[in-house]
Short mmCIF file of C-alpha atoms and ligand atoms in Angstrom, two decimals:
data_model
loop_
_atom_site.label_atom_id
_atom_site.label_comp_id
_atom_site.label_asym_id
_atom_site.label_seq_id
_atom_site.Cartn_x
_atom_site.Cartn_y
_atom_site.Cartn_z
CA MET I 1 -12.82 48.33 24.00
CA ALA I 2 -11.27 47.02 20.82
CA SER I 3 -9.67 49.71 18.72
CA ALA I 4 -9.95 49.90 14.92
CA ALA I 5 -6.36 48.67 14.61
CA ALA I 6 -6.93 45.60 16.71
CA VAL I 7 -10.04 44.72 14.68
CA ALA I 8 -8.07 45.07 11.51
CA HIS I 9 -5.38 42.90 13.06
CA LEU I 10 -7.91 40.37 14.01
CA LEU I 11 -9.33 40.35 10.43
CA PHE I 12 -5.93 39.96 9.00
CA ALA I 13 -5.11 37.15 11.33
CA LEU I 14 -8.40 35.25 10.35
CA PHE I 15 -7.81 35.95 6.75
CA PHE I 16 -4.23 34.62 6.95
CA SER I 17 -5.41 31.45 8.87
CA VAL I 18 -8.18 30.68 6.29
CA GLN I 19 -5.59 31.25 3.68
CA VAL I 20 -3.29 28.62 5.28
CA VAL I 21 -5.98 26.04 5.60
CA GLN I 22 -6.92 26.38 2.00
CA ASN I 23 -3.37 26.23 1.15
CA LYS I 24 -3.04 23.00 3.19
CA ALA I 25 -6.30 21.76 1.75
CA ASN I 26 -4.65 21.34 -1.53
CA TRP I 27 -2.49 18.49 -0.52
CA GLY I 28 -4.65 15.67 0.59
CA VAL I 29 -5.53 11.89 0.47
CA THR I 30 -8.94 10.62 0.73
CA TYR I 31 -9.38 7.01 1.35
CA ALA I 32 -12.51 5.25 0.46
CA ALA I 33 -12.75 3.60 3.96
CA ASP I 34 -10.82 4.03 7.00
CA LYS I 35 -11.13 0.56 8.39
CA ILE I 36 -11.28 -2.81 6.32
CA CYS I 37 -12.38 -6.14 7.74
CA ALA I 38 -11.34 -9.20 5.34
CA SER I 39 -11.09 -12.78 5.70
CA ASN I 40 -7.95 -14.75 5.91
CA GLY I 41 -6.87 -15.95 2.43
CA SER I 42 -9.18 -13.43 0.59
CA THR I 43 -8.31 -10.42 -1.50
CA VAL I 44 -9.00 -6.67 -0.68
CA GLU I 45 -8.80 -3.42 -2.53
CA MET I 46 -7.53 -0.24 -0.82
CA LYS I 47 -8.66 2.83 -2.67
CA CYS I 48 -7.92 6.63 -2.53
CA THR I 49 -8.13 9.80 -4.39
CA TYR I 50 -5.62 12.57 -3.70
CA THR I 51 -5.04 16.33 -4.43
CA TYR I 52 -2.19 18.75 -4.72
CA PRO I 53 -1.79 22.37 -5.61
CA ALA I 54 -1.26 23.44 -9.29
CA GLY I 55 2.42 23.64 -10.41
CA TYR I 56 3.66 20.24 -9.19
CA THR I 57 3.95 17.18 -11.43
CA VAL I 58 3.56 13.80 -9.52
CA THR I 59 6.39 11.48 -10.09
CA GLU I 60 5.58 8.62 -7.79
CA GLU I 61 2.72 7.32 -5.98
CA PHE I 62 2.75 4.23 -3.87
CA TRP I 63 1.22 2.64 -0.73
CA CYS I 64 3.47 2.42 2.31
CA PHE I 65 3.80 1.62 6.17
CA GLN I 66 4.85 4.55 8.63
CA ASP I 67 8.42 4.24 7.18
CA ASN I 68 7.32 5.73 3.81
CA LYS I 69 8.85 2.94 1.84
CA ASN I 70 7.01 1.56 -1.25
CA LEU I 71 5.48 -1.79 -0.55
CA LYS I 72 6.56 -3.01 -4.10
CA VAL I 73 10.04 -3.21 -2.58
CA ASN I 74 8.98 -5.14 0.44
CA SER I 75 9.57 -8.81 -0.04
CA ASP I 76 6.45 -10.04 1.93
CA TYR I 77 4.29 -7.77 -0.19
CA LYS I 78 5.75 -7.21 -3.82
CA ASP I 79 4.11 -10.40 -5.17
CA ARG I 80 0.70 -10.07 -3.49
CA ILE I 81 -0.04 -6.35 -4.34
CA GLN I 82 -1.05 -4.69 -7.63
CA TYR I 83 -1.31 -1.01 -7.97
CA ASN I 84 -3.82 0.80 -10.33
CA CYS I 85 -3.12 4.40 -10.21
CA THR I 86 -4.52 6.89 -12.73
CA LYS I 87 -5.42 10.49 -12.57
CA GLU I 88 -5.26 11.26 -8.91
CA ARG I 89 -6.82 8.14 -7.79
CA CYS I 90 -4.74 4.80 -6.79
CA THR I 91 -5.88 1.48 -5.80
CA MET I 92 -4.04 -1.28 -4.11
CA LYS I 93 -5.12 -4.75 -4.40
CA MET I 94 -3.53 -7.24 -1.96
CA ALA I 95 -4.20 -10.84 -2.40
CA ASP I 96 -3.74 -14.16 -0.17
CA LEU I 97 -4.40 -11.94 3.26
CA LYS I 98 -2.60 -13.18 6.20
CA TRP I 99 -2.85 -12.45 9.92
CA THR I 100 0.33 -10.27 9.81
CA ASP I 101 -1.29 -8.18 7.17
CA SER I 102 -3.42 -6.48 9.89
CA ARG I 103 -1.98 -3.15 10.17
CA GLU I 104 -2.25 0.45 8.81
CA TYR I 105 -1.68 1.22 5.20
CA ARG I 106 -0.80 4.61 3.82
CA PHE I 107 -0.75 6.31 0.62
CA ARG I 108 2.08 8.48 -0.41
CA PHE I 109 2.93 10.48 -3.56
CA ILE I 110 6.04 12.34 -4.53
CA THR I 111 6.37 15.31 -6.95
CA ASP I 112 9.06 16.87 -8.91
CA LYS I 113 9.50 19.63 -6.32
CA SER I 114 11.56 18.99 -3.11
CA ASP I 115 8.61 20.35 -0.77
CA GLY I 116 6.15 18.33 -2.71
CA LYS I 117 5.96 15.05 -0.81
CA TYR I 118 2.69 13.94 0.75
CA THR I 119 1.42 10.93 2.88
CA GLY I 120 -2.10 10.53 3.86
CA ILE I 121 -2.31 9.97 7.58
CA PRO I 122 -4.08 8.12 8.93
CA GLY I 123 -4.48 5.42 6.29
CA ILE I 124 -6.42 2.52 6.12
CA THR I 125 -6.41 0.10 9.03
CA LEU I 126 -6.88 -3.63 7.77
CA SER I 127 -7.93 -6.48 10.06
CA VAL I 128 -7.75 -9.93 8.85
CA THR I 129 -9.93 -12.44 10.62
CA ALA I 130 -11.20 -15.95 10.60
CA LEU I 131 -14.76 -16.26 10.96
CA GLN I 132 -16.63 -18.70 13.50
CA VAL I 133 -20.09 -19.68 13.93
CA GLU I 134 -21.22 -19.82 17.42
CA VAL I 135 -24.21 -21.49 18.86
CA THR I 136 -26.05 -19.29 21.14
CA LYS I 137 -29.46 -21.11 21.50
CA ILE I 138 -30.57 -24.62 20.55
CA ARG I 139 -33.74 -26.60 20.90
CA VAL I 140 -33.55 -30.38 19.64
CA ASN I 141 -36.36 -32.82 19.32
CA GLU I 142 -37.01 -36.01 17.32
CA SER I 143 -38.11 -34.03 14.40
CA CYS I 144 -36.49 -30.76 14.36
CA THR I 145 -33.41 -28.84 15.39
CA LYS I 146 -33.89 -25.14 16.09
CA ALA I 147 -30.68 -22.83 16.62
CA GLU I 148 -29.88 -19.33 17.12
CA LEU I 149 -26.22 -18.66 15.64
CA LYS I 150 -24.13 -16.04 15.69
CA CYS I 151 -21.29 -15.15 13.28
CA LYS I 152 -18.01 -13.96 15.24
CA SER I 153 -14.85 -12.25 13.81
CA SER I 154 -12.13 -10.46 15.46
CA CYS I 155 -13.19 -7.14 13.52
CA THR I 156 -14.37 -4.26 15.35
CA GLY I 157 -16.78 -1.63 14.41
CA ASP I 158 -19.52 -2.04 11.72
CA VAL I 159 -19.14 -5.50 10.16
CA SER I 160 -21.65 -6.78 7.88
CA TYR I 161 -21.98 -10.74 7.81
CA VAL I 162 -24.04 -12.86 5.27
CA TRP I 163 -25.15 -16.29 5.90
CA LEU I 164 -25.03 -19.13 3.34
CA LYS I 165 -27.55 -22.13 3.96
CA ASN I 166 -26.61 -25.16 1.95
CA GLY I 167 -24.54 -22.87 -0.25
CA GLU I 168 -27.30 -20.27 -0.88
CA LYS I 169 -27.31 -16.94 0.55
CA VAL I 170 -30.18 -16.29 2.97
CA THR I 171 -31.65 -13.11 4.25
CA GLU I 172 -31.70 -12.96 8.07
CA GLU I 173 -30.50 -10.44 10.37
CA ASN I 174 -26.99 -9.97 11.18
CA PRO I 175 -25.06 -11.21 12.98
CA HIS I 176 -27.64 -13.62 14.25
CA ILE I 177 -29.65 -16.24 12.52
CA THR I 178 -32.24 -18.59 13.67
CA SER I 179 -33.94 -21.75 12.27
CA LEU I 180 -31.55 -24.55 11.36
CA ARG I 181 -33.02 -27.96 10.32
CA PHE I 182 -31.73 -31.54 10.43
CA ASN I 183 -30.07 -31.42 6.96
CA ASP I 184 -29.16 -27.73 6.68
CA SER I 185 -25.46 -26.85 6.68
CA ILE I 186 -24.82 -23.41 7.35
CA CYS I 187 -21.71 -20.99 7.11
CA CYS I 188 -21.19 -17.12 7.40
CA ALA I 189 -19.11 -14.76 5.59
CA LEU I 190 -18.26 -11.18 5.61
CA LYS I 191 -20.44 -9.24 3.17
CA GLY I 192 -18.68 -9.14 -0.29
CA GLN I 193 -16.36 -12.19 0.47
CA GLU I 194 -18.93 -14.98 0.16
CA ASP I 195 -16.26 -17.15 -1.35
CA TYR I 196 -14.51 -17.11 2.21
CA CYS I 197 -17.22 -18.68 4.25
CA SER I 198 -16.36 -19.93 7.86
CA ALA I 199 -16.47 -23.64 8.48
CA SER I 200 -19.71 -25.19 8.14
CA LEU I 201 -22.10 -25.90 10.91
CA TYR I 202 -24.72 -28.48 10.70
CA ALA I 203 -27.16 -29.81 13.19
CA PRO I 204 -27.00 -33.52 14.26
CA LYS I 205 -28.29 -35.89 11.76
CA LEU I 206 -30.87 -38.30 12.64
CA PRO I 207 -29.26 -41.18 14.40
CA SER I 208 -29.01 -44.66 12.65
CA VAL I 209 -28.43 -47.98 13.80
CA THR I 210 -26.18 -50.66 12.49
CA VAL I 211 -26.23 -54.28 13.52
CA SER I 212 -23.52 -56.53 13.15
CA PRO I 213 -23.43 -59.43 11.94
CA SER I 214 -26.18 -58.54 9.72
CA GLY I 215 -28.83 -60.96 8.57
CA GLU I 216 -30.75 -63.43 10.48
CA ILE I 217 -29.95 -63.65 13.78
CA VAL I 218 -30.42 -66.80 15.95
CA GLU I 219 -31.34 -66.72 19.89
CA ASN I 220 -28.49 -66.60 22.43
CA ILE I 221 -25.67 -65.24 20.03
CA SER I 222 -23.97 -61.81 20.45
CA VAL I 223 -24.58 -59.03 18.29
CA ILE I 224 -22.86 -55.44 18.15
CA LEU I 225 -25.44 -52.40 17.73
CA ILE I 226 -23.93 -49.29 16.71
CA CYS I 227 -25.63 -45.91 17.20
CA SER I 228 -24.31 -43.28 14.93
CA SER I 229 -25.06 -39.55 14.30
CA ASP I 230 -22.97 -36.69 13.05
CA ALA I 231 -22.89 -32.94 13.80
CA ASN I 232 -20.44 -30.11 14.47
C1 LIG T 1 -5.53 -19.03 7.22
O1 LIG T 1 -5.47 -19.16 5.83
C2 LIG T 1 -4.13 -19.82 5.67
C3 LIG T 1 -3.93 -19.95 4.19
O2 LIG T 1 -5.24 -20.03 3.39
C4 LIG T 1 -4.64 -21.27 6.10
O3 LIG T 1 -3.56 -22.25 6.04
C5 LIG T 1 -4.82 -21.28 7.48
O4 LIG T 1 -5.35 -22.42 8.14
C6 LIG T 1 -5.90 -20.18 7.94
N1 LIG T 1 -6.14 -20.24 9.23
C7 LIG T 1 -7.29 -20.17 9.78
C8 LIG T 1 -7.62 -20.13 11.32
O5 LIG T 1 -8.51 -20.12 9.26
C1 LIG T 2 -7.84 0.39 -12.96
O1 LIG T 2 -8.90 1.50 -12.67
C2 LIG T 2 -9.50 1.84 -13.56
C3 LIG T 2 -10.72 2.71 -12.96
O2 LIG T 2 -10.12 3.50 -11.89
C4 LIG T 2 -10.41 0.77 -14.20
O3 LIG T 2 -11.29 1.19 -15.27
C5 LIG T 2 -9.48 -0.23 -14.69
O4 LIG T 2 -9.98 -1.26 -15.15
C6 LIG T 2 -8.40 -0.78 -13.73
N1 LIG T 2 -7.43 -1.61 -14.10
C7 LIG T 2 -7.08 -2.94 -13.55
C8 LIG T 2 -6.02 -3.45 -14.28
O5 LIG T 2 -7.76 -3.15 -12.66
C1 LIG T 3 -40.23 -30.53 17.48
O1 LIG T 3 -40.29 -29.07 17.36
C2 LIG T 3 -40.93 -28.42 16.42
C3 LIG T 3 -40.47 -26.97 16.21
O2 LIG T 3 -40.44 -26.46 17.56
C4 LIG T 3 -42.30 -28.64 16.76
O3 LIG T 3 -43.45 -28.03 15.74
C5 LIG T 3 -42.76 -30.25 16.82
O4 LIG T 3 -43.96 -30.45 17.11
C6 LIG T 3 -41.81 -30.96 17.83
N1 LIG T 3 -42.04 -32.27 17.86
C7 LIG T 3 -42.00 -33.09 18.79
C8 LIG T 3 -42.39 -34.60 18.60
O5 LIG T 3 -41.91 -32.47 19.98
C1 LIG T 4 -33.68 -31.46 3.89
O1 LIG T 4 -34.86 -32.15 4.12
C2 LIG T 4 -36.07 -31.51 3.39
C3 LIG T 4 -37.23 -32.36 4.07
O2 LIG T 4 -36.92 -33.19 5.11
C4 LIG T 4 -35.84 -31.94 2.08
O3 LIG T 4 -37.13 -31.58 1.41
C5 LIG T 4 -34.59 -31.57 1.50
O4 LIG T 4 -34.22 -31.92 0.01
C6 LIG T 4 -33.35 -31.91 2.04
N1 LIG T 4 -32.21 -31.16 1.63
C7 LIG T 4 -31.06 -31.61 1.74
C8 LIG T 4 -29.96 -30.72 1.38
O5 LIG T 4 -30.90 -33.03 1.97
C1 LIG T 5 -30.58 -69.43 25.09
O1 LIG T 5 -30.32 -69.07 26.64
C2 LIG T 5 -31.18 -69.19 27.70
C3 LIG T 5 -30.52 -68.78 29.01
O2 LIG T 5 -29.23 -69.24 29.21
C4 LIG T 5 -31.72 -70.59 27.68
O3 LIG T 5 -32.54 -70.66 28.65
C5 LIG T 5 -32.33 -70.95 26.34
O4 LIG T 5 -32.62 -72.17 26.16
C6 LIG T 5 -31.30 -70.65 25.16
N1 LIG T 5 -31.82 -70.98 23.93
C7 LIG T 5 -31.17 -71.75 23.02
C8 LIG T 5 -31.98 -71.56 21.65
O5 LIG T 5 -30.04 -71.98 22.90
#
């Protein structure tokens, strides 16, 4: 049977561990997203807010990799990133995304006291992707092409796509779309990045025939007939 002393000890231990958790909770970084998927060449914003205990003054705030070095001193990044840090929130805008930017980004801040340094781990994982339209089903006849298309990226998890038909956003289910007519040109983009659409896909154009030489043709001469269409 537990003695009063043991219970008291347990209560003390519980109290103490709660104190520790609360203390630790004072240092923190909260990211707006843990994963970001973005198109090659586009621009993204990585956002976070942070907290620290009273009695400290923040002297430095920056984004970094595992090495804790400010990306502003990294020659691959310094000209493509911009910080906007005010009042316990810090956003990094990164432009001209490349494949090699696909990695984890962390936010770190440093205070005036030597025990006052903190990095938010894990950070934000960025995936830079190219988008591709894949034809999953197609039915073609003289007057109509109907297809089912799928938007593909290398990003994992919940990715939202939008479709643009002849330059206009269409409301169709993600990531599939159906119904494509002869003269429709269609591409897909990541939601929020409509300016970075995939290569356009369009159904075969109605074939046309050209004859050469053109004009009046007499019996027994040779002619060349060219049948042409276009699609991708
Ligand atoms: C990625 O973007 C770069 C720069 O915009 C471009 O040169 C390259 O062709 C793109 N690659 C793909 C696969 O889209
Ligand atoms: C910086 O962020 C604040 C809000 O957090 C915003 O009002 C301001 O316009 C931003 N500045 C720049 C240069 O983006
Ligand atoms: C072509 O397909 C469309 C849509 O499926 C259909 O309405 C139309 O009757 C078809 N036309 C011919 C000539 O088969
Ligand atoms: C596509 O064809 C339809 C009818 O066949 C026509 O009304 C429309 O203007 C065409 N659109 C383009 C972009 O050519
Ligand atoms: C065309 O060729 C056929 C077979 O060689 C011949 O029978 C016919 O007379 C020719 N016509 C003319 C107008 O030369």
